[in-house]
Coordinates of C-alpha atoms in Angstrom, one line a residue:
M80 CA -9.9 23.4 40.5
A81 CA -11.6 25.8 38.5
A82 CA -13.6 24.4 36.0
D83 CA -12.1 26.5 31.9
T84 CA -15.0 27.0 29.4
R85 CA -13.0 29.0 27.3
R86 CA -12.7 27.6 23.8
Y87 CA -9.6 27.6 22.5
S88 CA -8.7 29.0 18.7
C89 CA -5.7 27.1 16.7
E90 CA -5.5 30.7 13.1
T91 CA -3.2 31.9 13.9
A92 CA 0.7 30.4 15.6
A93 CA 0.3 32.6 19.1
Q94 CA -3.5 31.0 19.2
T95 CA -2.0 27.7 18.9
L96 CA 0.7 27.8 21.5
E97 CA -1.5 29.5 23.6
W98 CA -3.7 25.6 23.4
M99 CA -0.4 24.0 23.4
N100 CA 0.6 25.7 26.5
A101 CA -2.9 25.5 28.6
I102 CA -2.5 21.5 27.1
A103 CA 0.9 21.4 28.5
D104 CA 0.3 23.2 31.6
F105 CA -2.8 20.0 32.1
I106 CA -0.2 17.7 31.5
R107 CA 2.6 18.2 34.5
V108 CA -0.5 18.5 36.5
F109 CA -1.9 14.5 35.6
K110 CA 1.1 13.4 34.1
P111 CA 1.7 10.5 36.6
L112 CA -1.8 8.9 35.5
L113 CA 0.0 9.4 32.1
D114 CA 2.8 6.8 33.0
A115 CA 0.9 4.8 34.5
H116 CA -0.1 1.2 32.9
V117 CA -3.0 -0.8 33.8
V118 CA -0.8 -3.9 33.1
N119 CA 0.9 -2.8 36.8
F120 CA -3.0 -2.0 38.8
F121 CA -2.2 -4.5 41.8
K122 CA 1.7 -5.1 41.4
D123 CA 2.3 -0.3 41.7
R124 CA -1.8 0.1 43.4
L125 CA -1.7 2.8 40.5
W126 CA -5.7 3.1 41.7
E127 CA -3.8 5.3 44.4
L128 CA -3.5 7.6 41.2
V129 CA -6.3 8.6 41.9
D130 CA -8.5 11.1 44.5
E131 CA -10.1 8.8 46.7
Q132 CA -13.2 10.4 46.8
W133 CA -13.4 10.3 42.7
M134 CA -12.6 6.2 42.7
D135 CA -15.5 6.0 45.7
C136 CA -18.0 7.3 43.6
L137 CA -17.3 6.1 39.8
R138 CA -16.6 2.4 41.9
K139 CA -20.6 2.9 41.7
E140 CA -20.9 3.5 38.7
S141 CA -22.5 1.5 36.2
V142 CA -20.8 1.1 33.4
E143 CA -23.3 2.9 30.4
N144 CA -21.3 5.9 32.3
L145 CA -17.6 4.5 32.9
L146 CA -18.1 4.8 28.6
K147 CA -18.8 8.0 28.7
L148 CA -16.4 9.5 30.9
P149 CA -13.7 9.8 28.0
S150 CA -15.9 11.3 25.5
G151 CA -16.4 14.2 28.4
F152 CA -20.2 13.6 29.6
A153 CA -19.8 14.3 33.6
Q154 CA -23.3 13.1 36.3
D155 CA -24.7 15.4 38.2
Y156 CA -24.0 14.4 41.6
W157 CA -20.2 13.6 40.6
P158 CA -17.7 15.4 43.1
D159 CA -17.4 19.4 41.8
S160 CA -14.1 17.9 41.2
L161 CA -14.0 16.1 39.1
K162 CA -16.8 17.5 36.8
H163 CA -14.6 20.7 36.5
F164 CA -11.1 18.2 36.4
L165 CA -13.9 16.4 32.7
C166 CA -14.9 20.5 31.7
N167 CA -11.3 21.6 31.5
L168 CA -10.2 18.2 29.5
K169 CA -13.4 19.9 26.9
S170 CA -12.6 22.6 26.6
L171 CA -8.7 21.6 25.4
V172 CA -9.5 19.1 23.2
L173 CA -10.2 19.8 19.9
P174 CA -13.4 19.2 17.8
R175 CA -14.1 15.6 16.3
E176 CA -17.3 15.8 15.4
Q177 CA -16.8 16.2 11.0
G178 CA -16.9 19.4 9.9
L179 CA -18.5 20.1 6.5
M180 CA -16.6 20.0 3.4
H181 CA -17.2 23.3 1.4
R182 CA -15.6 25.0 4.1
I183 CA -12.7 22.5 3.2
S184 CA -12.7 23.4 -0.2
P185 CA -16.4 25.5 -2.3
N186 CA -16.0 22.9 -5.6
L187 CA -15.5 19.7 -3.6
H188 CA -17.8 16.9 -3.6
V189 CA -17.4 13.8 -2.5
A190 CA -18.8 11.2 -5.3
S191 CA -19.3 7.2 -4.2
L192 CA -17.4 4.7 -5.0
G193 CA -18.9 2.0 -7.6
T194 CA -18.5 -1.8 -6.6
V195 CA -15.5 -2.0 -8.6
L196 CA -13.1 0.3 -6.6
S197 CA -14.5 -0.4 -3.5
Q198 CA -14.0 -4.2 -3.7
G199 CA -11.8 -4.9 -0.9
M200 CA -12.8 -2.1 1.4
N201 CA -14.8 -2.7 4.8
L202 CA -17.0 -0.3 6.0
K203 CA -14.0 1.8 6.7
K204 CA -12.0 2.3 4.7
K205 CA -14.9 3.1 2.1
H206 CA -15.6 6.0 3.9
E207 CA -11.7 7.2 4.5
V208 CA -11.5 7.0 0.9
E209 CA -14.3 8.1 -0.5
I210 CA -13.7 11.3 1.5
L211 CA -10.3 11.3 1.4
A212 CA -9.9 11.0 -2.5
A213 CA -12.5 14.0 -3.2
I214 CA -11.3 16.8 -0.9
V215 CA -7.1 15.6 -2.6
S216 CA -8.2 15.8 -5.7
A217 CA -10.1 19.0 -5.1
I218 CA -6.9 20.3 -3.7
T219 CA -5.1 19.6 -7.0
R220 CA -6.8 21.3 -9.5
E221 CA -6.7 24.3 -7.3
S222 CA -2.4 24.1 -6.9
G223 CA -2.0 23.3 -10.3
A224 CA -0.6 19.8 -9.6
G225 CA 0.0 17.4 -12.3
T226 CA 0.6 15.1 -9.7
I227 CA -0.2 13.2 -6.5
I228 CA 2.2 11.6 -4.0
D229 CA 0.4 8.9 -2.0
V230 CA 2.5 8.1 1.4
G231 CA 1.7 4.5 3.1
S232 CA -0.8 3.7 0.1
G233 CA -1.3 0.1 1.8
Q234 CA -3.2 -1.6 -0.9
G235 CA -3.3 0.9 -2.8
Y236 CA -7.2 2.1 -2.7
L237 CA -7.3 5.9 -2.1
A238 CA -4.5 5.8 -4.5
Q239 CA -6.7 3.5 -7.1
A240 CA -9.3 6.0 -6.5
L241 CA -7.5 9.2 -7.7
S242 CA -5.9 7.6 -10.6
F243 CA -9.3 6.0 -12.2
H244 CA -12.1 7.7 -10.1
Y245 CA -10.6 11.0 -10.1
Q246 CA -8.2 10.6 -13.7
H247 CA -4.9 11.6 -11.3
S248 CA -1.1 10.8 -12.1
V249 CA -0.7 8.8 -8.5
I250 CA 2.8 7.1 -7.9
A251 CA 2.2 5.2 -4.4
I252 CA 5.2 5.0 -2.3
D253 CA 4.8 1.9 0.7
A254 CA 7.4 0.0 2.4
S255 CA 5.8 -3.4 1.6
L256 CA 6.9 -5.3 -2.1
H257 CA 3.6 -7.2 -1.4
H258 CA 1.3 -4.5 -0.5
A259 CA 3.2 -2.7 -4.2
N260 CA 2.0 -6.2 -5.4
V261 CA -1.0 -6.2 -4.9
T262 CA -1.9 -2.6 -5.5
N263 CA -0.3 -3.8 -9.1
A264 CA -2.8 -6.4 -9.3
R265 CA -6.0 -4.9 -8.0
A266 CA -5.0 -2.4 -10.6
E267 CA -5.2 -3.5 -13.5
R268 CA -8.4 -6.1 -13.2
I269 CA -9.7 -2.2 -11.7
K270 CA -8.4 -1.6 -16.0
K271 CA -10.2 -3.5 -17.6
H272 CA -13.1 -2.4 -15.9
Y273 CA -12.7 0.5 -16.8
A274 CA -11.5 0.2 -20.1
A275 CA -14.6 -1.7 -21.5
K276 CA -16.8 0.7 -19.8
L277 CA -14.7 3.2 -21.9
Y278 CA -14.7 1.2 -24.5
K279 CA -18.7 1.1 -25.1
S280 CA -19.0 5.0 -24.2
L281 CA -17.1 5.6 -27.3
S282 CA -17.9 2.5 -29.7
N283 CA -21.0 4.6 -29.2
G284 CA -19.6 7.6 -30.4
V285 CA -17.0 7.0 -32.7
F286 CA -18.3 8.0 -35.5
S287 CA -19.9 11.0 -34.8
F288 CA -17.0 13.0 -33.3
W289 CA -14.0 13.7 -35.0
V290 CA -11.0 13.6 -32.8
P291 CA -12.0 10.4 -31.6
Y292 CA -12.0 8.6 -34.9
I293 CA -8.4 9.8 -36.4
I294 CA -7.4 8.3 -32.6
F295 CA -8.8 5.1 -34.1
F296 CA -7.9 5.6 -37.9
L297 CA -4.4 5.7 -36.7
L298 CA -3.7 3.2 -34.1
F299 CA -5.9 0.5 -37.4
L300 CA -3.1 1.6 -39.3
L301 CA -1.1 0.6 -36.6
H302 CA -1.9 -2.2 -35.3
C303 CA -4.6 -3.6 -38.0
V304 CA -2.2 -6.8 -38.9
Y305 CA -2.6 -7.9 -35.4
L306 CA -6.0 -6.7 -33.5
T307 CA -9.3 -6.6 -34.9
F308 CA -11.3 -3.8 -34.4
N309 CA -13.9 -4.3 -31.0
T310 CA -10.2 -5.2 -29.7
L311 CA -9.0 -1.6 -30.7
L312 CA -11.1 0.4 -29.4
I313 CA -11.0 -1.8 -26.2
S314 CA -6.9 -1.0 -25.8
A315 CA -7.2 2.5 -27.5
A316 CA -9.9 3.0 -24.2
S317 CA -6.9 2.2 -21.9
L318 CA -4.7 5.0 -23.5
Y319 CA -6.6 7.1 -21.6
L320 CA -6.8 5.7 -18.3
K321 CA -4.5 6.3 -15.6
L322 CA -2.6 4.2 -13.5
P323 CA -0.9 4.4 -10.5
R324 CA 2.6 4.1 -10.2
T325 CA 4.0 1.8 -8.0
V326 CA 7.6 2.3 -5.8
T327 CA 8.3 -0.1 -2.6
C328 CA 10.7 1.9 -0.3
N329 CA 11.0 1.6 2.7
V330 CA 11.3 6.4 3.7
L331 CA 12.9 6.6 7.1
S332 CA 13.5 9.9 6.5
S333 CA 11.8 13.1 4.9
K334 CA 15.5 13.6 2.8
A335 CA 14.5 10.6 1.4
L336 CA 11.1 11.4 1.0
T337 CA 12.0 14.7 -0.4
A338 CA 14.2 12.6 -3.5
L339 CA 11.2 10.4 -4.1
S340 CA 8.8 13.5 -4.6
I341 CA 11.7 15.8 -6.5
A342 CA 12.3 12.3 -8.2
S343 CA 8.8 11.5 -9.5
L344 CA 8.9 14.7 -11.9
C345 CA 11.8 12.6 -13.9
E346 CA 9.5 10.1 -15.1
D347 CA 13.0 8.3 -16.3
N348 CA 13.9 7.9 -12.9
I349 CA 11.3 5.9 -11.6
K350 CA 10.2 2.2 -12.7
E351 CA 6.5 1.3 -12.5
S352 CA 8.1 -0.7 -9.8
T353 CA 11.0 -0.7 -7.2
A354 CA 12.0 -2.0 -4.7
C355 CA 14.3 -0.2 -2.7
G356 CA 12.8 -2.1 0.9
S357 CA 17.0 -2.2 2.3
E358 CA 18.3 0.7 3.8
S359 CA 21.6 0.1 1.8
K360 CA 19.5 0.5 -1.6
L361 CA 17.8 3.0 0.5
D362 CA 21.0 5.1 1.0
D363 CA 20.5 5.9 -2.8
Y364 CA 17.6 8.5 -2.2
E365 CA 19.4 9.4 0.3
N366 CA 22.8 10.9 -2.1
L367 CA 19.6 12.0 -4.7
K368 CA 18.3 14.7 -2.1
T369 CA 22.5 15.9 -0.9
D370 CA 22.7 15.7 -4.2
S371 CA 19.1 18.1 -4.9
A372 CA 20.6 20.9 -6.8
E373 CA 21.3 18.7 -9.6
V374 CA 18.5 16.8 -10.2
C375 CA 15.5 20.4 -8.7
S376 CA 17.2 22.0 -12.4
L377 CA 16.3 19.1 -13.6
S378 CA 13.4 19.0 -12.8
N379 CA 12.8 22.8 -13.2
N380 CA 13.8 23.3 -16.6
H381 CA 11.3 19.6 -18.6
Y382 CA 8.8 19.8 -15.9
G383 CA 8.8 23.8 -14.4
D384 CA 5.1 23.7 -14.3
S385 CA 4.3 20.0 -13.2
F386 CA 3.9 20.6 -9.2
L387 CA 2.9 17.6 -6.6
V388 CA -0.1 16.9 -4.3
L389 CA 1.6 14.6 -0.7
T390 CA -1.6 12.6 1.1
G391 CA -1.6 9.7 3.3
L392 CA -4.5 7.5 5.0
H393 CA -3.4 7.1 8.1
A394 CA 0.6 7.3 7.2
C395 CA 2.6 5.4 10.2
G396 CA 4.2 7.4 13.4
D397 CA 6.3 9.5 11.7
L398 CA 5.9 8.7 8.6
S399 CA 3.1 11.8 9.2
V400 CA 6.0 13.5 10.1
N401 CA 8.2 12.8 7.0
M402 CA 5.2 14.4 5.1
L403 CA 5.6 17.3 7.0
R404 CA 9.7 17.9 6.5
T405 CA 9.5 17.4 3.4
F406 CA 6.4 19.6 1.9
M407 CA 8.5 22.8 2.9
D408 CA 11.7 20.7 2.1
C409 CA 10.6 20.2 -1.3
E410 CA 9.8 23.5 -3.9
Q411 CA 7.7 21.4 -6.2
V412 CA 5.6 20.2 -3.5
R413 CA 2.5 22.3 -3.1
A414 CA -0.5 21.0 -1.3
L415 CA -0.4 18.4 1.1
V416 CA -3.1 16.8 2.9
G417 CA -2.8 13.8 5.6
I418 CA -3.8 12.1 8.9
G419 CA -1.7 10.5 11.2
C420 CA -2.3 7.1 13.6
C421 CA 0.1 5.3 15.3
Y422 CA 1.6 8.3 17.8
N423 CA 2.7 5.1 20.4
L424 CA 5.2 4.6 16.8
L425 CA 6.6 8.1 17.3
S426 CA 10.3 8.3 17.7
E427 CA 9.9 11.1 20.8
D428 CA 13.3 13.2 21.2
Y429 CA 14.7 13.7 25.6
T430 CA 13.4 10.8 25.9
E431 CA 15.0 8.3 22.6
K432 CA 17.4 10.9 22.0
T433 CA 16.8 11.2 18.4
G434 CA 18.4 14.4 17.7
N435 CA 16.0 17.0 15.3
S436 CA 14.8 14.0 13.2
C437 CA 13.0 13.0 15.6
G438 CA 8.9 12.7 15.2
F439 CA 7.6 14.7 18.1
P440 CA 8.2 17.4 19.6
I441 CA 9.0 19.3 15.6
S442 CA 7.8 22.1 16.7
N443 CA 10.0 25.5 18.3
A444 CA 7.8 26.1 20.1
A445 CA 6.8 22.8 21.9
K446 CA 11.1 21.7 21.7
L447 CA 11.6 26.0 24.1
S448 CA 8.7 24.2 26.3
S449 CA 10.4 20.6 27.5
I450 CA 7.2 18.7 27.3
I451 CA 8.3 14.5 27.3
L452 CA 4.8 12.7 26.6
G453 CA 6.3 9.4 26.8
K454 CA 5.1 6.2 25.6
N455 CA 2.8 5.6 27.7
A456 CA 0.7 8.5 27.1
R457 CA 1.5 8.0 23.3
D458 CA 0.1 4.7 23.4
L459 CA -3.5 6.5 25.0
A460 CA -3.8 8.7 22.2
C461 CA -4.5 6.5 20.5
Q462 CA -7.5 5.1 21.9
S463 CA -10.9 6.6 20.5
A464 CA -13.5 7.4 23.5
E465 CA -16.2 7.8 20.3
R466 CA -16.5 3.9 19.9
W467 CA -15.8 3.2 23.8
R468 CA -18.8 5.2 24.1
I469 CA -21.5 3.8 21.7
L470 CA -19.5 -0.3 23.3
N471 CA -22.0 -2.6 25.3
E472 CA -22.6 -2.9 28.4
D473 CA -21.4 -6.9 28.4
A474 CA -18.3 -5.8 25.8
A475 CA -17.2 -3.5 27.9
L476 CA -17.2 -5.7 31.2
Q477 CA -14.8 -8.5 29.2
N478 CA -12.2 -6.0 28.8
F479 CA -12.1 -5.3 31.6
D480 CA -12.1 -8.5 32.7
V481 CA -8.9 -8.8 30.2
H482 CA -7.6 -5.6 32.6
A483 CA -7.4 -7.3 35.1
F484 CA -6.4 -10.7 34.3
R485 CA -3.1 -8.9 32.6
A486 CA -2.6 -7.1 35.6
A487 CA -3.1 -9.5 37.7
F488 CA 0.1 -11.8 35.3
Q489 CA 2.0 -9.3 36.2
M490 CA 2.4 -9.8 39.2
V491 CA 3.3 -13.6 38.4
L492 CA 6.0 -12.2 36.5
D493 CA 6.8 -9.4 39.4
K494 CA 6.9 -12.8 41.6
Y495 CA 8.1 -15.7 40.1
F496 CA 10.0 -14.6 37.1
P497 CA 11.3 -11.1 37.2
E498 CA 14.4 -11.2 35.4
I499 CA 11.3 -11.8 32.4
I500 CA 9.6 -8.6 33.7
V501 CA 12.2 -6.3 33.3
S502 CA 11.9 -6.4 29.8
S503 CA 8.2 -4.9 30.2
P504 CA 7.0 -8.5 28.2
S505 CA 3.9 -8.5 25.4
I506 CA 1.9 -11.6 26.0
G507 CA -0.2 -10.5 22.2
R508 CA -4.4 -10.3 22.5
Q509 CA -4.1 -13.7 25.0
G510 CA -7.3 -12.6 26.5
K511 CA -10.1 -11.9 23.9
A512 CA -8.4 -15.8 23.3
I513 CA -9.2 -17.0 26.3
R514 CA -13.4 -15.7 26.7
R515 CA -13.7 -16.9 22.9
Q516 CA -12.4 -20.3 24.0
Q517 CA -14.4 -20.5 27.3
C518 CA -17.4 -19.8 25.4
R519 CA -17.4 -22.4 23.2
R520 CA -16.2 -24.6 25.7
L521 CA -20.0 -23.6 27.9
R522 CA -21.8 -23.7 25.0
E523 CA -20.9 -27.2 24.1
S524 CA -21.6 -28.3 27.7
Q525 CA -24.7 -26.5 28.1
P526 CA -26.6 -26.8 24.7
N527 CA -29.5 -24.3 26.1
T528 CA -27.1 -21.5 27.2
K529 CA -29.0 -19.1 24.1
G530 CA -32.8 -20.1 25.7
V531 CA -31.3 -19.9 29.9
L532 CA -29.9 -16.2 28.8
G533 CA -31.8 -14.9 26.0
K534 CA -29.3 -14.1 23.6
D535 CA -26.1 -16.1 21.4
C536 CA -23.4 -15.5 23.5
C537 CA -20.8 -14.4 21.2
S538 CA -23.4 -12.0 19.9
G539 CA -22.2 -8.0 19.6
A540 CA -19.2 -6.1 17.5
M541 CA -16.3 -6.7 19.9
G542 CA -16.6 -11.2 20.4
C543 CA -17.4 -13.6 22.4
Q544 CA -20.6 -11.4 25.2
E545 CA -20.1 -11.9 28.8
I546 CA -21.8 -15.5 30.2
K547 CA -22.9 -15.0 32.8
I548 CA -23.6 -17.7 35.2
Q549 CA -24.3 -18.3 38.9
S550 CA -20.0 -18.6 39.4
Q551 CA -19.1 -16.4 38.8
R552 CA -15.6 -15.7 40.4
S553 CA -15.2 -19.0 39.9
N554 CA -15.7 -18.8 36.3
N555 CA -12.9 -16.0 36.4
Y556 CA -10.1 -17.3 38.0
M557 CA -10.3 -20.4 35.0
L558 CA -9.8 -18.2 33.1
F559 CA -6.9 -16.7 34.7
E560 CA -5.6 -19.9 34.8
D561 CA -5.8 -19.6 31.2
F562 CA -4.7 -16.4 30.8
C563 CA -1.9 -17.6 32.1
K564 CA -0.6 -21.0 31.2
S565 CA -1.7 -19.4 27.4
G566 CA 0.7 -15.9 28.2
L567 CA 4.1 -18.5 30.3
L568 CA 3.5 -20.7 27.0
R569 CA 3.6 -18.0 24.8
L570 CA 7.1 -16.0 26.6
G571 CA 8.6 -19.5 26.5
C572 CA 8.4 -19.7 30.9
R573 CA 8.5 -23.3 32.4
I574 CA 4.8 -24.0 34.0
S575 CA 5.7 -25.5 37.5
E576 CA 3.4 -26.2 40.4
D577 CA 5.6 -24.2 42.5
I578 CA 3.0 -20.9 41.3
D579 CA 0.4 -20.4 43.3
L580 CA -2.3 -18.4 40.9
L581 CA -4.7 -18.8 43.2
E582 CA -3.3 -16.7 46.1
I583 CA -1.9 -14.0 43.2
W584 CA -6.0 -14.0 41.9
N585 CA -7.2 -13.6 45.1
A586 CA -5.0 -11.0 46.4
A587 CA -5.5 -9.4 42.9
Q588 CA -10.2 -10.0 42.5
N589 CA -10.4 -7.5 45.6
Y590 CA -10.1 -4.8 43.5
T591 CA -10.8 -5.8 40.5
E592 CA -14.2 -3.2 40.2
L593 CA -11.2 -0.1 40.5
I594 CA -10.0 -1.4 37.2
G595 CA -12.7 -0.4 35.3
P596 CA -12.9 3.1 36.7
F597 CA -8.8 4.2 36.5
W598 CA -9.0 3.0 33.4
S599 CA -12.2 5.3 32.0
L600 CA -10.7 8.2 34.2
R601 CA -6.9 7.3 32.4
A602 CA -8.3 7.1 28.3
A603 CA -10.7 10.5 28.8
L604 CA -6.8 12.2 29.2
G605 CA -6.2 10.0 25.7
P606 CA -8.1 12.9 22.8
L607 CA -6.0 15.7 24.7
V608 CA -2.3 13.8 24.5
E609 CA -3.6 13.4 20.4
T610 CA -4.7 17.2 20.3
Y611 CA -1.3 18.4 21.7
I612 CA 0.1 16.4 19.2
L613 CA -2.1 17.6 16.7
L614 CA -1.0 20.7 17.0
D615 CA 2.6 20.5 17.6
R616 CA 2.5 19.4 13.3
L617 CA 0.3 22.8 12.9
L618 CA 2.3 25.0 14.4
F619 CA 5.7 23.8 13.0
L620 CA 3.5 24.3 9.8
Q621 CA 1.9 27.7 10.5
E622 CA 6.0 28.8 11.8
Q623 CA 7.0 29.2 8.6
G624 CA 5.1 32.2 8.6
N625 CA 3.1 33.4 5.8
S626 CA 3.7 31.6 2.8
V627 CA 2.1 28.2 4.3
E628 CA -2.0 28.3 4.6
A629 CA -2.5 25.4 7.0
F630 CA -5.7 24.7 9.4
L631 CA -6.7 21.0 10.9
F632 CA -10.3 19.7 9.6
P633 CA -12.5 16.5 10.9
I634 CA -13.1 14.6 7.2
F635 CA -14.7 11.6 9.3
D636 CA -16.9 10.1 10.7
P637 CA -15.0 9.6 14.2
T638 CA -17.3 6.5 14.9
L639 CA -16.0 4.9 11.8
S640 CA -12.9 6.2 12.0
P641 CA -11.2 8.1 15.1
R642 CA -8.4 8.5 13.7
N643 CA -10.3 11.3 11.9
I644 CA -8.4 14.9 11.9
A645 CA -6.4 15.8 9.0
I646 CA -3.8 18.5 8.4
I647 CA -4.3 20.9 4.7
A648 CA -1.4 23.3 3.8
R649 CA -1.4 24.8 0.9
K650 CA 1.9 26.8 -0.6
K651 CA 0.7 30.6 -0.9

């Protein structure tokens, strides 16, 4: 395999297609590795899918170097074929380093959110909201749009930053009524803070400027019977603030989102909170799309200069794709800024018989290529090479152990519960819970553990660290036994004395050292699959012709926010 050091581009549809074709050719060669799942590692002897020379090399490799492998880092002494594999991968993957914001808009300035607006956000969410809100605000002003629609708004962090900090009119759409209630309650609390802040500013200068003086004088005449002058100033300040409107709706198609987008231009059509989560109520929006000519006529007559911007911070699965289709279908939508996630939840043509409305592929060229990713490959696209690269050794070993426990548990199901294994059972995150329980037991039985190890066994980003004790093999079996009992209980299976867990663990244990190399090689393909999915979305927009300007841009720090590539589109 010769190494390909060329750099691909996606500035034009032809260049994007060339890049996608190169990825498709690469994927076809390694499709068996993509289709494999680590839960079947022992049962199906998956290490045999990997070049024997590669596996012999990597099984002796340090954990640190294994964690760098998914990011494309190779060691000089590795086999040439393995180095070429990683070099080709690196040349095919979209750059993930955070880009310079001024390349998106020369007027872009990322402001830090205050403690009131950022309350409840963790470091990752604050980082994302600050950057995305600034980008969306700049694009909204440049496009002349009057309203922003936040699709998959969650608890409303982005919508509230756009409303209060940047003073935009925002509609927050989410499938959860609970999220809508949280958004509204949080917005009211923030409104009080900003109203008091604005009141202080206005009251200091109320007699210095004629316009505010007239406004407050008129309000005084209307409310003097009920309000004191100071309360009146606070009420007047509140009138200046814009709160995001919330819409609770399970957007199952681009037609529904298009209908909501059109209806949002007519304020009477959307209440402050609209609950339409059920499928029957969603049909109302499907009907609205069917009769959208009448709605478009109404919006053009009364809101002819009103336009929309669609945005979504990690809109899940097909929701990101519905945003792209709505951007093209709805004339009033002038721009789009979207970051997708949860590729595992994408509907895929050829495998799920979803027809023309599938989440992948959506570009005509990708459909003609007939490439099938499958759920295992789409799961892999959700991995974060950047986060694995900075993981410490103990936490990495813990994760490899969990993979080994789950793969050995699959052998238990295959031998003793074959009727269950056909349904691809999910047992949740049992491994990490078992590891934490074991650490607690060891701490209780060995009060001086911290002194012996020189560190607290429960420090680190991934939870409880690997406890290094002399009887490691015996300890791992105990953990595996606990893992199996917990898993069988979760699946509703009876644990009988006929189940020989020790026999299965002994059969698997000699191959556990191959888990790390296998996982690392397979994880290296994840960024490639994500690149193909994102290029498919970009090509869909580029296929629309010169009327649309679209590009991909890494807007977040990938170590903080792994899904960091935004698709930005404007209508010319």
